[in-house]
CSV table of C-alpha atoms in Angstrom, one decimal:
chain,number,residue,atom,x,y,z
L,1427,ARG,CA,119.0,99.3,86.1
L,1428,GLN,CA,119.4,100.6,82.1
L,1429,ASP,CA,117.3,101.0,79.4
L,1430,LEU,CA,117.6,99.5,75.9
L,1431,ALA,CA,115.9,100.7,72.8
L,1432,GLN,CA,116.3,97.1,71.4
L,1433,ARG,CA,117.2,93.9,71.7
L,1434,GLY,CA,120.7,94.4,70.5
L,1435,GLU,CA,121.6,96.2,73.3
L,1436,GLY,CA,120.9,93.3,75.7
L,1437,VAL,CA,123.1,91.4,73.6
L,1438,THR,CA,126.0,93.6,74.0
L,1439,LEU,CA,126.0,94.8,77.1
L,1440,LEU,CA,125.7,90.8,78.6
L,1441,GLU,CA,128.4,90.4,76.5
L,1442,ALA,CA,131.3,92.6,78.5
L,1443,ALA,CA,129.3,91.4,81.4
L,1444,GLY,CA,130.6,88.2,80.2
L,1445,TYR,CA,127.0,86.4,79.9
L,1446,GLN,CA,127.2,84.1,76.5
L,1447,VAL,CA,125.0,84.7,74.4
L,1448,THR,CA,122.8,85.2,71.3
L,1449,GLN,CA,120.0,87.8,70.2
L,1450,ALA,CA,118.2,85.1,69.5
L,1451,THR,CA,118.8,84.2,73.6
L,1452,VAL,CA,118.1,87.7,74.7
L,1453,SER,CA,114.5,86.9,72.7
L,1454,ARG,CA,113.4,84.0,74.8
L,1455,ASP,CA,114.3,83.9,77.8
L,1456,LEU,CA,114.2,88.2,78.4
L,1457,SER,CA,112.4,86.6,81.3
L,1458,THR,CA,115.2,85.0,82.8
L,1459,LEU,CA,117.5,87.9,81.9
L,1460,GLY,CA,115.6,90.2,84.3
L,1461,ALA,CA,114.2,91.7,81.6
L,1462,ARG,CA,111.1,93.7,80.6
L,1463,LYS,CA,109.1,95.3,77.9
L,1464,VAL,CA,108.3,99.0,78.7
L,1465,ILE,CA,105.9,100.7,76.6
L,1466,GLN,CA,107.0,104.7,76.8
L,1467,ASP,CA,105.0,107.6,76.4
L,1468,ASP,CA,105.0,107.7,72.7
L,1469,GLY,CA,104.3,104.6,71.9
L,1470,GLY,CA,107.9,103.0,71.7
L,1471,GLU,CA,109.1,100.6,73.8
L,1472,ARG,CA,112.2,100.0,75.5
L,1473,TYR,CA,113.8,97.2,77.4
L,1474,MET,CA,114.9,97.4,81.4
L,1475,LEU,CA,118.1,94.7,82.4
L,1476,SER,CA,118.5,94.5,85.5
L,1477,ASP,CA,121.7,95.3,87.8
L,1478,GLY,CA,122.7,92.1,88.7
L,1479,ASN,CA,119.3,90.9,90.1
L,1480,VAL,CA,119.0,87.9,87.4
L,1481,ILE,CA,115.6,86.2,87.3
L,1482,ASP,CA,116.9,82.0,88.3
L,1483,GLY,CA,113.2,80.7,86.5
L,1484,GLY,CA,112.2,77.5,87.2
L,1485,LEU,CA,109.2,74.5,86.9
L,1486,PRO,CA,106.4,75.4,88.7
L,1487,GLU,CA,105.9,73.8,92.5
L,1488,ARG,CA,103.4,71.9,93.6
L,1489,ILE,CA,101.7,72.9,96.5
L,1490,PRO,CA,101.6,69.7,98.9
L,1491,LEU,CA,97.4,70.3,99.1
L,1492,PRO,CA,95.9,66.4,98.9
L,1493,THR,CA,93.6,68.1,96.8
L,1494,ALA,CA,92.4,71.6,96.1
L,1495,GLY,CA,90.5,74.3,95.0
L,1496,LEU,CA,89.9,77.8,95.8
L,1497,SER,CA,93.4,79.0,98.4
L,1498,SER,CA,94.2,81.6,99.8
L,1499,TYR,CA,97.1,81.7,101.5
L,1500,SER,CA,98.1,83.9,105.4
L,1501,ALA,CA,99.3,87.1,105.6
L,1502,ASP,CA,102.9,85.1,106.9
L,1503,GLY,CA,103.2,82.5,103.5
L,1504,THR,CA,102.9,79.6,105.9
L,1505,ARG,CA,99.2,78.8,106.4
L,1506,ILE,CA,96.2,78.9,103.6
L,1507,ALA,CA,92.7,77.6,103.7
L,1508,PHE,CA,91.3,75.8,100.1
L,1509,ASN,CA,88.8,74.0,100.0
L,1510,ARG,CA,89.6,70.5,99.0
L,1511,ILE,CA,86.3,70.1,96.8
L,1512,THR,CA,85.4,72.9,93.2
L,1513,ARG,CA,82.3,73.1,92.0
L,1514,GLU,CA,81.6,76.9,92.9
L,1515,ASP,CA,80.9,77.4,89.4
L,1516,ARG,CA,77.3,74.9,89.7
L,1517,THR,CA,73.6,76.6,89.5
L,1518,TRP,CA,72.5,74.4,92.4
L,1519,LYS,CA,70.5,76.1,94.9
L,1520,ARG,CA,70.5,75.0,98.5
L,1521,TYR,CA,72.9,72.3,97.5
L,1522,GLN,CA,73.6,69.8,100.7
L,1523,GLY,CA,75.2,66.8,98.6
L,1524,GLY,CA,78.2,65.0,98.8
L,1525,THR,CA,79.8,67.9,96.9
L,1526,ALA,CA,78.8,70.3,98.9
L,1527,GLN,CA,81.1,72.4,99.8
L,1528,ASP,CA,84.0,73.0,103.4
L,1529,ILE,CA,86.8,75.4,104.6
L,1530,TRP,CA,90.1,73.3,105.3
L,1531,VAL,CA,93.4,75.3,106.8
L,1532,GLY,CA,96.6,74.1,108.0
L,1533,GLU,CA,100.2,74.5,108.2
L,1534,LEU,CA,101.9,74.1,105.3
L,1535,ALA,CA,104.9,72.4,106.1
L,1536,THR,CA,103.5,70.0,109.0
L,1537,GLY,CA,100.4,69.5,106.9
L,1538,ASP,CA,98.4,69.2,109.4
L,1539,TYR,CA,94.7,70.1,107.2
L,1540,ARG,CA,92.0,70.7,109.3
L,1541,ARG,CA,88.4,71.4,108.4
L,1542,ILE,CA,87.0,74.6,110.1
L,1543,THR,CA,83.5,75.1,108.1
L,1544,ASP,CA,80.6,72.5,109.2
L,1545,TRP,CA,77.8,73.7,107.6
L,1546,GLU,CA,75.9,71.3,105.4
L,1547,GLY,CA,75.6,73.8,102.3
L,1548,THR,CA,78.2,75.3,101.2
L,1549,ASP,CA,81.0,77.4,102.5
L,1550,ASN,CA,83.5,78.9,98.9
L,1551,TYR,CA,85.7,81.1,98.1
L,1552,PRO,CA,87.8,81.3,100.8
L,1553,MET,CA,90.3,84.5,101.1
L,1554,TRP,CA,92.1,85.4,104.1
L,1555,ILE,CA,92.7,88.7,105.1
L,1556,GLY,CA,94.4,89.7,108.2
L,1557,GLY,CA,93.7,87.5,111.1
L,1558,LYS,CA,90.0,86.4,109.4
L,1559,ILE,CA,89.1,84.1,106.9
L,1560,TYR,CA,86.2,85.7,104.7
L,1561,PHE,CA,84.1,83.1,102.6
L,1562,ALA,CA,80.9,83.2,100.7
L,1563,SER,CA,77.7,80.5,102.4
L,1564,ASP,CA,74.3,80.0,101.6
L,1565,ARG,CA,73.9,78.9,105.9
L,1566,ASN,CA,72.0,81.6,106.0
L,1567,HIS,CA,68.1,82.5,104.5
L,1568,GLY,CA,69.2,79.4,101.8
L,1569,THR,CA,70.8,82.1,100.2
L,1570,THR,CA,74.6,82.7,99.2
L,1571,ASN,CA,76.4,86.2,101.4
L,1572,LEU,CA,79.4,86.7,103.1
L,1573,PHE,CA,80.7,86.2,106.4
L,1574,GLU,CA,83.5,86.4,108.2
L,1575,LEU,CA,85.5,83.6,110.4
L,1576,ASP,CA,88.1,83.3,112.8
L,1577,PRO,CA,90.1,80.8,112.5
L,1578,THR,CA,91.5,81.0,115.7
L,1579,THR,CA,88.1,80.6,117.6
L,1580,GLY,CA,86.0,79.2,114.7
L,1581,ALA,CA,83.3,81.8,115.1
L,1582,VAL,CA,81.7,83.2,111.9
L,1583,ARG,CA,80.1,86.7,111.9
L,1584,PRO,CA,77.1,87.4,109.4
L,1585,LEU,CA,78.5,90.8,106.4
L,1586,THR,CA,75.7,90.5,104.3
L,1587,ASP,CA,71.9,89.4,104.2
L,1588,TYR,CA,71.2,88.6,101.5
L,1589,ARG,CA,67.3,86.5,100.8
L,1590,ASP,CA,67.3,87.0,96.9
L,1591,TYR,CA,70.1,86.7,95.3
L,1592,ASP,CA,73.4,85.0,95.7
L,1593,ILE,CA,76.4,86.9,95.8
L,1594,LYS,CA,79.0,85.6,93.0
L,1595,TYR,CA,83.0,85.5,93.4
L,1596,PRO,CA,84.1,87.1,96.0
L,1597,SER,CA,88.1,88.5,95.9
L,1598,ILE,CA,89.4,90.7,98.0
L,1599,GLY,CA,92.2,93.4,98.0
L,1600,ASP,CA,93.0,96.4,99.4
L,1601,GLY,CA,91.0,96.0,102.6
L,1602,ARG,CA,88.0,95.2,100.2
L,1603,ILE,CA,85.2,92.2,98.7
L,1604,VAL,CA,84.2,93.1,95.0
L,1605,TYR,CA,81.2,90.4,94.3
L,1606,GLN,CA,78.5,90.0,92.1
L,1607,TYR,CA,75.2,90.6,93.4
L,1608,GLY,CA,71.5,89.9,91.0
L,1609,GLU,CA,73.1,92.6,88.0
L,1610,SER,CA,75.6,94.1,89.5
L,1611,LEU,CA,78.8,94.8,91.1
L,1612,TYR,CA,79.3,95.9,94.8
L,1613,LEU,CA,82.0,96.4,97.0
L,1614,TYR,CA,82.4,95.7,100.9
L,1615,ASP,CA,84.8,97.4,103.3
L,1616,ILE,CA,86.2,95.6,105.2
L,1617,ALA,CA,87.1,98.0,107.8
L,1618,GLY,CA,83.3,99.9,107.6
L,1619,GLY,CA,81.5,96.7,107.6
L,1620,ASP,CA,79.3,98.2,103.9
L,1621,SER,CA,79.0,97.8,100.8
L,1622,ASN,CA,78.1,99.6,98.4
L,1623,SER,CA,77.1,99.3,94.3
L,1624,ILE,CA,80.1,99.6,91.2
L,1625,VAL,CA,78.8,101.5,88.7
L,1626,VAL,CA,80.1,100.7,85.2
L,1627,ASP,CA,79.9,102.4,82.4
L,1628,ILE,CA,80.6,101.1,79.1
L,1629,PRO,CA,81.0,103.0,76.1
L,1630,SER,CA,79.3,101.4,73.5
L,1631,ASP,CA,78.7,101.3,69.6
L,1632,ARG,CA,75.9,99.7,69.7
L,1633,VAL,CA,75.9,98.1,66.2
L,1634,LYS,CA,73.4,94.5,67.6
L,1635,VAL,CA,71.0,97.3,68.9
L,1636,ARG,CA,70.4,99.1,66.5
L,1637,PRO,CA,67.1,99.4,64.6
L,1638,GLY,CA,67.8,97.8,60.8
L,1639,PHE,CA,66.5,95.6,58.4
L,1640,GLU,CA,66.0,92.0,58.2
L,1641,GLU,CA,65.7,89.0,56.1
L,1642,LEU,CA,62.8,86.6,57.1
L,1643,ALA,CA,62.7,84.2,54.2
L,1644,GLU,CA,65.2,82.0,56.4
L,1645,ASP,CA,63.1,82.7,60.0
L,1646,THR,CA,59.4,82.2,59.6
L,1647,GLY,CA,57.2,79.8,61.9
L,1648,SER,CA,52.6,79.0,61.4
L,1649,PHE,CA,51.6,81.6,59.1
L,1650,ARG,CA,47.4,81.9,57.7
L,1651,LEU,CA,45.9,83.0,55.1
L,1652,SER,CA,42.9,85.7,55.6
L,1653,PRO,CA,39.6,85.1,54.2
L,1654,ASP,CA,40.4,86.8,50.6
L,1655,GLY,CA,43.3,85.1,49.7
L,1656,SER,CA,44.6,88.7,49.7
L,1657,SER,CA,46.8,88.9,52.3
L,1658,LEU,CA,49.1,86.7,54.9
L,1659,LEU,CA,49.8,86.7,58.9
L,1660,LEU,CA,53.3,85.0,59.3
L,1661,GLU,CA,55.2,84.6,62.4
L,1662,SER,CA,59.0,85.2,62.0
L,1663,ARG,CA,61.7,86.4,65.4
L,1664,GLY,CA,59.1,86.7,67.3
L,1665,GLU,CA,56.8,88.8,65.6
L,1666,ILE,CA,53.4,89.2,63.6
L,1667,VAL,CA,53.9,90.2,60.5
L,1668,VAL,CA,51.6,90.7,57.4
L,1669,LEU,CA,52.4,90.4,54.2
L,1670,PRO,CA,50.2,90.7,50.8
L,1671,VAL,CA,50.1,87.8,48.7
């Protein structure tokens, strides 16, 4: 690996290695040439060029699935768990109609895909880690919770037991699953079997909630005069204000 202070150095090095390139070529195809921009501690930029490990690149290749939405590969990359229908962002509660989602599994090499969930409601967000598939389902209480499925035996085990709010947008990584419950984020630890809330603190100047003056003339509703005609009750922005006439 060699650090480059500017793209022109990349042209020089590539020409010395036998490549026919120009400044425009390097500017357009940095990723294809195996170079990437790195921000330095002082805020400056440098380019790293690999020694011989040039990325070939190419066009995206279609995964051999008949139809698919949310999906997850097995650890060895030979199998895939997926939803054939995409409707996870719908707000339908306890839906059991024709577009209810199931989870399918199959070998990519042979294409022998089969359905592994039979709940008539929602089974979505498949997440494959280790030998198990984790997913979201509303099969218990009509509320979406986390579940674990053994693709070999078909055994399903509930991991959470919420009865009020659905869990939403689960995503797996590093042995844990992050998901939204209510207005908060939670982490489910697969090894420990417990969920803990995540404290999210986003500093803000809170400009939109500061006290201030607003022009009411263009945002008014009903009104009534006082009995002596000296004052006016006016509805504006959800408030009742008194104005002199």
